[in-house]
mmCIF file of C-alpha atoms in Angstrom:
data_model
loop_
_atom_site.group_PDB
_atom_site.id
_atom_site.type_symbol
_atom_site.label_atom_id
_atom_site.label_comp_id
_atom_site.label_asym_id
_atom_site.label_seq_id
_atom_site.Cartn_x
_atom_site.Cartn_y
_atom_site.Cartn_z
ATOM 1 C CA MET A 947 0.000 0.000 0.000
ATOM 2 C CA PRO A 948 1.452 3.387 -0.934
ATOM 3 C CA VAL A 949 2.017 6.121 1.590
ATOM 4 C CA ASN A 950 -0.369 9.046 1.073
ATOM 5 C CA MET A 951 0.508 12.466 2.411
ATOM 6 C CA ASN A 952 -2.098 15.214 2.326
ATOM 7 C CA VAL A 953 -1.308 18.782 3.306
ATOM 8 C CA MET A 954 -4.241 21.059 4.097
ATOM 9 C CA GLN A 955 -2.296 24.070 5.415
ATOM 10 C CA HIS A 956 0.497 24.460 2.879
ATOM 11 C CA GLN A 957 1.807 27.789 4.126
ATOM 12 C CA LEU A 958 2.229 26.650 7.746
ATOM 13 C CA VAL A 959 3.704 23.269 6.816
ATOM 14 C CA GLY A 960 6.086 24.890 4.329
ATOM 15 C CA ALA A 961 7.199 27.468 6.881
ATOM 16 C CA TYR A 962 8.036 24.652 9.316
ATOM 17 C CA ILE A 963 9.948 22.703 6.656
ATOM 18 C CA SER A 964 11.842 25.907 5.788
ATOM 19 C CA LYS A 965 12.778 26.266 9.444
ATOM 20 C CA LEU A 966 14.131 22.697 9.479
ATOM 21 C CA ALA A 967 16.056 23.292 6.241
ATOM 22 C CA LEU A 968 17.688 26.471 7.519
ATOM 23 C CA HIS A 969 18.434 25.140 11.019
ATOM 24 C CA PRO A 970 19.609 21.520 10.748
ATOM 25 C CA ASP A 971 20.494 21.119 14.426
ATOM 26 C CA GLY A 972 17.742 19.314 16.276
ATOM 27 C CA ARG A 973 15.875 18.027 13.232
ATOM 28 C CA PRO A 974 13.569 15.190 14.266
ATOM 29 C CA SER A 975 14.663 11.678 13.313
ATOM 30 C CA SER A 976 11.148 10.207 13.223
ATOM 31 C CA VAL A 977 7.808 11.052 11.661
ATOM 32 C CA GLU A 978 6.398 11.246 15.174
ATOM 33 C CA GLY A 979 8.981 13.884 16.098
ATOM 34 C CA LEU A 980 8.289 15.772 12.868
ATOM 35 C CA LEU A 981 4.547 15.902 13.507
ATOM 36 C CA HIS A 982 4.907 16.861 17.174
ATOM 37 C CA GLY A 983 7.327 19.632 16.179
ATOM 38 C CA LEU A 984 4.953 20.784 13.441
ATOM 39 C CA ALA A 985 2.013 20.844 15.880
ATOM 40 C CA GLU A 986 4.038 23.002 18.269
ATOM 41 C CA PHE A 987 5.062 25.302 15.390
ATOM 42 C CA VAL A 988 1.447 25.683 14.218
ATOM 43 C CA ASN A 989 0.247 26.369 17.764
ATOM 44 C CA ASP A 990 2.880 29.101 18.135
ATOM 45 C CA ALA A 991 2.071 30.588 14.710
ATOM 46 C CA LEU A 992 -1.671 30.677 15.377
ATOM 47 C CA GLY A 993 -1.464 31.559 19.071
ATOM 48 C CA VAL A 994 -3.424 28.465 20.090
ATOM 49 C CA GLU A 995 -2.791 25.240 21.967
ATOM 50 C CA ALA A 996 -5.306 23.094 20.100
ATOM 51 C CA MET A 997 -3.105 21.366 17.514
ATOM 52 C CA THR A 998 -1.797 17.932 18.414
ATOM 53 C CA ALA A 999 -0.211 15.113 16.455
ATOM 54 C CA VAL A 1000 -2.301 11.949 16.754
ATOM 55 C CA TYR A 1001 -1.592 8.430 15.484
ATOM 56 C CA ASP A 1002 -4.397 6.038 14.502
ATOM 57 C CA ALA A 1003 -3.045 2.482 14.491
ATOM 58 C CA GLY A 1004 -6.123 1.140 12.660
ATOM 59 C CA THR A 1005 -5.436 3.233 9.559
ATOM 60 C CA ARG A 1006 -1.699 3.665 10.215
ATOM 61 C CA THR A 1007 -2.195 7.418 9.997
ATOM 62 C CA TRP A 1008 -0.395 10.343 11.589
ATOM 63 C CA ARG A 1009 -2.565 13.456 11.580
ATOM 64 C CA ILE A 1010 -2.691 17.021 12.789
ATOM 65 C CA HIS A 1011 -6.346 17.760 12.178
ATOM 66 C CA GLY A 1012 -6.815 20.318 9.426
ATOM 67 C CA VAL A 1013 -3.066 20.662 8.823
ATOM 68 C CA ILE A 1014 -1.545 17.410 7.503
ATOM 69 C CA GLU A 1015 -2.133 13.672 7.388
ATOM 70 C CA MET A 1016 0.250 10.850 6.547
ATOM 71 C CA ILE A 1017 -1.576 7.636 5.732
ATOM 72 C CA GLY A 1018 -0.127 4.128 5.550
ATOM 73 C CA ILE A 1019 2.947 4.524 7.739
ATOM 74 C CA GLU A 1020 4.119 2.873 10.915
ATOM 75 C CA LYS A 1021 3.926 4.800 14.167
ATOM 76 C CA ASP A 1022 7.693 4.613 14.662
ATOM 77 C CA ALA A 1023 8.644 5.421 11.040
ATOM 78 C CA ALA A 1024 12.111 6.907 10.699
ATOM 79 C CA LEU A 1025 12.675 10.199 8.912
ATOM 80 C CA ASP A 1026 15.471 10.928 6.433
ATOM 81 C CA TYR A 1027 16.477 14.250 4.915
ATOM 82 C CA ALA A 1028 17.847 14.503 1.394
ATOM 83 C CA TRP A 1029 18.987 17.270 -0.905
ATOM 84 C CA HIS A 1030 21.178 17.623 -3.964
ATOM 85 C CA THR A 1031 24.920 18.165 -3.762
ATOM 86 C CA PRO A 1032 27.460 18.730 -6.534
ATOM 87 C CA LYS A 1033 28.444 15.048 -6.226
ATOM 88 C CA ARG A 1034 25.032 13.451 -5.636
ATOM 89 C CA ILE A 1035 21.638 14.193 -7.117
ATOM 90 C CA THR A 1036 18.658 12.748 -5.278
ATOM 91 C CA LEU A 1037 15.545 11.914 -7.285
ATOM 92 C CA ARG A 1038 12.403 11.320 -5.272
ATOM 93 C CA MET A 1039 10.558 8.804 -7.413
ATOM 94 C CA PRO A 1040 6.765 8.658 -7.570
ATOM 95 C CA ASP A 1041 5.121 5.684 -5.917
ATOM 96 C CA PRO A 1042 4.301 3.236 -8.755
ATOM 97 C CA GLU A 1043 0.736 2.624 -7.510
ATOM 98 C CA LEU A 1044 -0.039 6.330 -7.171
ATOM 99 C CA LEU A 1045 1.568 7.037 -10.540
ATOM 100 C CA ALA A 1046 -0.563 4.356 -12.226
ATOM 101 C CA GLU A 1047 -3.673 5.731 -10.513
ATOM 102 C CA GLY A 1048 -2.853 9.280 -11.619
ATOM 103 C CA ARG A 1049 -1.994 8.195 -15.181
ATOM 104 C CA ASN A 1050 -5.263 6.241 -15.508
ATOM 105 C CA LEU A 1051 -7.210 9.235 -14.247
ATOM 106 C CA ALA A 1052 -5.455 11.574 -16.706
ATOM 107 C CA ILE A 1053 -6.238 9.208 -19.598
ATOM 108 C CA ALA A 1054 -9.889 8.999 -18.522
ATOM 109 C CA PHE A 1055 -10.112 12.796 -18.379
ATOM 110 C CA ASP A 1056 -8.422 13.226 -21.773
ATOM 111 C CA ALA A 1057 -10.635 10.593 -23.422
ATOM 112 C CA GLY A 1058 -13.810 12.117 -21.993
ATOM 113 C CA ARG A 1059 -14.684 8.954 -20.045
ATOM 114 C CA GLN A 1060 -14.668 10.947 -16.840
ATOM 115 C CA GLY A 1061 -15.324 14.628 -16.264
ATOM 116 C CA GLY A 1062 -12.764 16.769 -14.535
ATOM 117 C CA ARG A 1063 -9.094 17.637 -14.528
ATOM 118 C CA ILE A 1064 -6.003 16.644 -12.593
ATOM 119 C CA TYR A 1065 -6.158 18.469 -9.261
ATOM 120 C CA THR A 1066 -3.866 21.399 -8.546
ATOM 121 C CA HIS A 1067 -3.892 23.231 -5.242
ATOM 122 C CA GLN A 1068 -5.965 26.408 -5.284
ATOM 123 C CA PHE A 1069 -3.130 28.601 -4.036
ATOM 124 C CA TYR A 1070 -1.370 28.196 -7.409
ATOM 125 C CA TYR A 1071 -4.404 29.547 -9.284
ATOM 126 C CA ASP A 1072 -4.909 32.386 -6.830
ATOM 127 C CA TYR A 1073 -1.278 33.460 -7.032
ATOM 128 C CA ILE A 1074 -0.866 33.166 -10.804
ATOM 129 C CA ARG A 1075 -4.193 34.822 -11.587
ATOM 130 C CA ASP A 1076 -3.550 37.586 -9.055
ATOM 131 C CA SER A 1077 -6.937 36.932 -7.453
ATOM 132 C CA SER A 1078 -8.217 38.685 -4.367
ATOM 133 C CA TYR A 1079 -7.197 35.580 -2.363
ATOM 134 C CA LYS A 1080 -3.587 35.916 -3.515
ATOM 135 C CA MET A 1081 -1.077 35.356 -0.746
ATOM 136 C CA SER A 1082 2.176 37.206 -0.186
ATOM 137 C CA ASN A 1083 5.291 36.049 -2.022
ATOM 138 C CA GLY A 1084 6.682 34.583 1.203
ATOM 139 C CA ASP A 1085 3.488 32.662 1.963
ATOM 140 C CA PHE A 1086 3.409 31.401 -1.636
ATOM 141 C CA LEU A 1087 7.015 30.214 -1.313
ATOM 142 C CA ASP A 1088 6.223 28.375 1.939
ATOM 143 C CA SER A 1089 3.151 26.805 0.303
ATOM 144 C CA ARG A 1090 5.206 25.644 -2.678
ATOM 145 C CA ILE A 1091 7.799 24.145 -0.321
ATOM 146 C CA ALA A 1092 5.103 22.085 1.408
ATOM 147 C CA ASP A 1093 3.722 20.968 -1.957
ATOM 148 C CA TYR A 1094 7.243 20.075 -3.140
ATOM 149 C CA VAL A 1095 8.112 18.067 -0.026
ATOM 150 C CA PHE A 1096 4.830 16.217 0.495
ATOM 151 C CA SER A 1097 3.287 15.931 -2.981
ATOM 152 C CA SER A 1098 2.567 12.675 -4.754
ATOM 153 C CA CYS A 1099 1.520 11.960 -8.309
ATOM 154 C CA ARG A 1100 -2.168 11.293 -7.936
#
């Protein structure tokens, strides 16, 4: 079963990932640590204490309600960090099952067998079209970072 990661609050998640990228000391080594750190970051950013990271063993899901969910992973999943260097390029490959699902959906859309289009997050449209919901450049960058880090091809 593929791992599904869904981000609902791209700007907040991206801002947290940016913080981890810029300050490597103390990065969490587990998904649990990542989600607890993210919950604390979101609470601080919003001035609340309501956000918590919760694991559901039945669905193997880590979730911060309304912020992010990671489905199909073990509670004690380890966390690795990767980036490109001049001597090593890291390609994050799409999950084969999710890629096949996305490809089949795209073919169905193109052939007219199913109505709709491949989903793109609304913040892209708002920013590019300069809509009244357009976010600042910094918030857009943070949102793109979250989409980059957690996206999957479905």
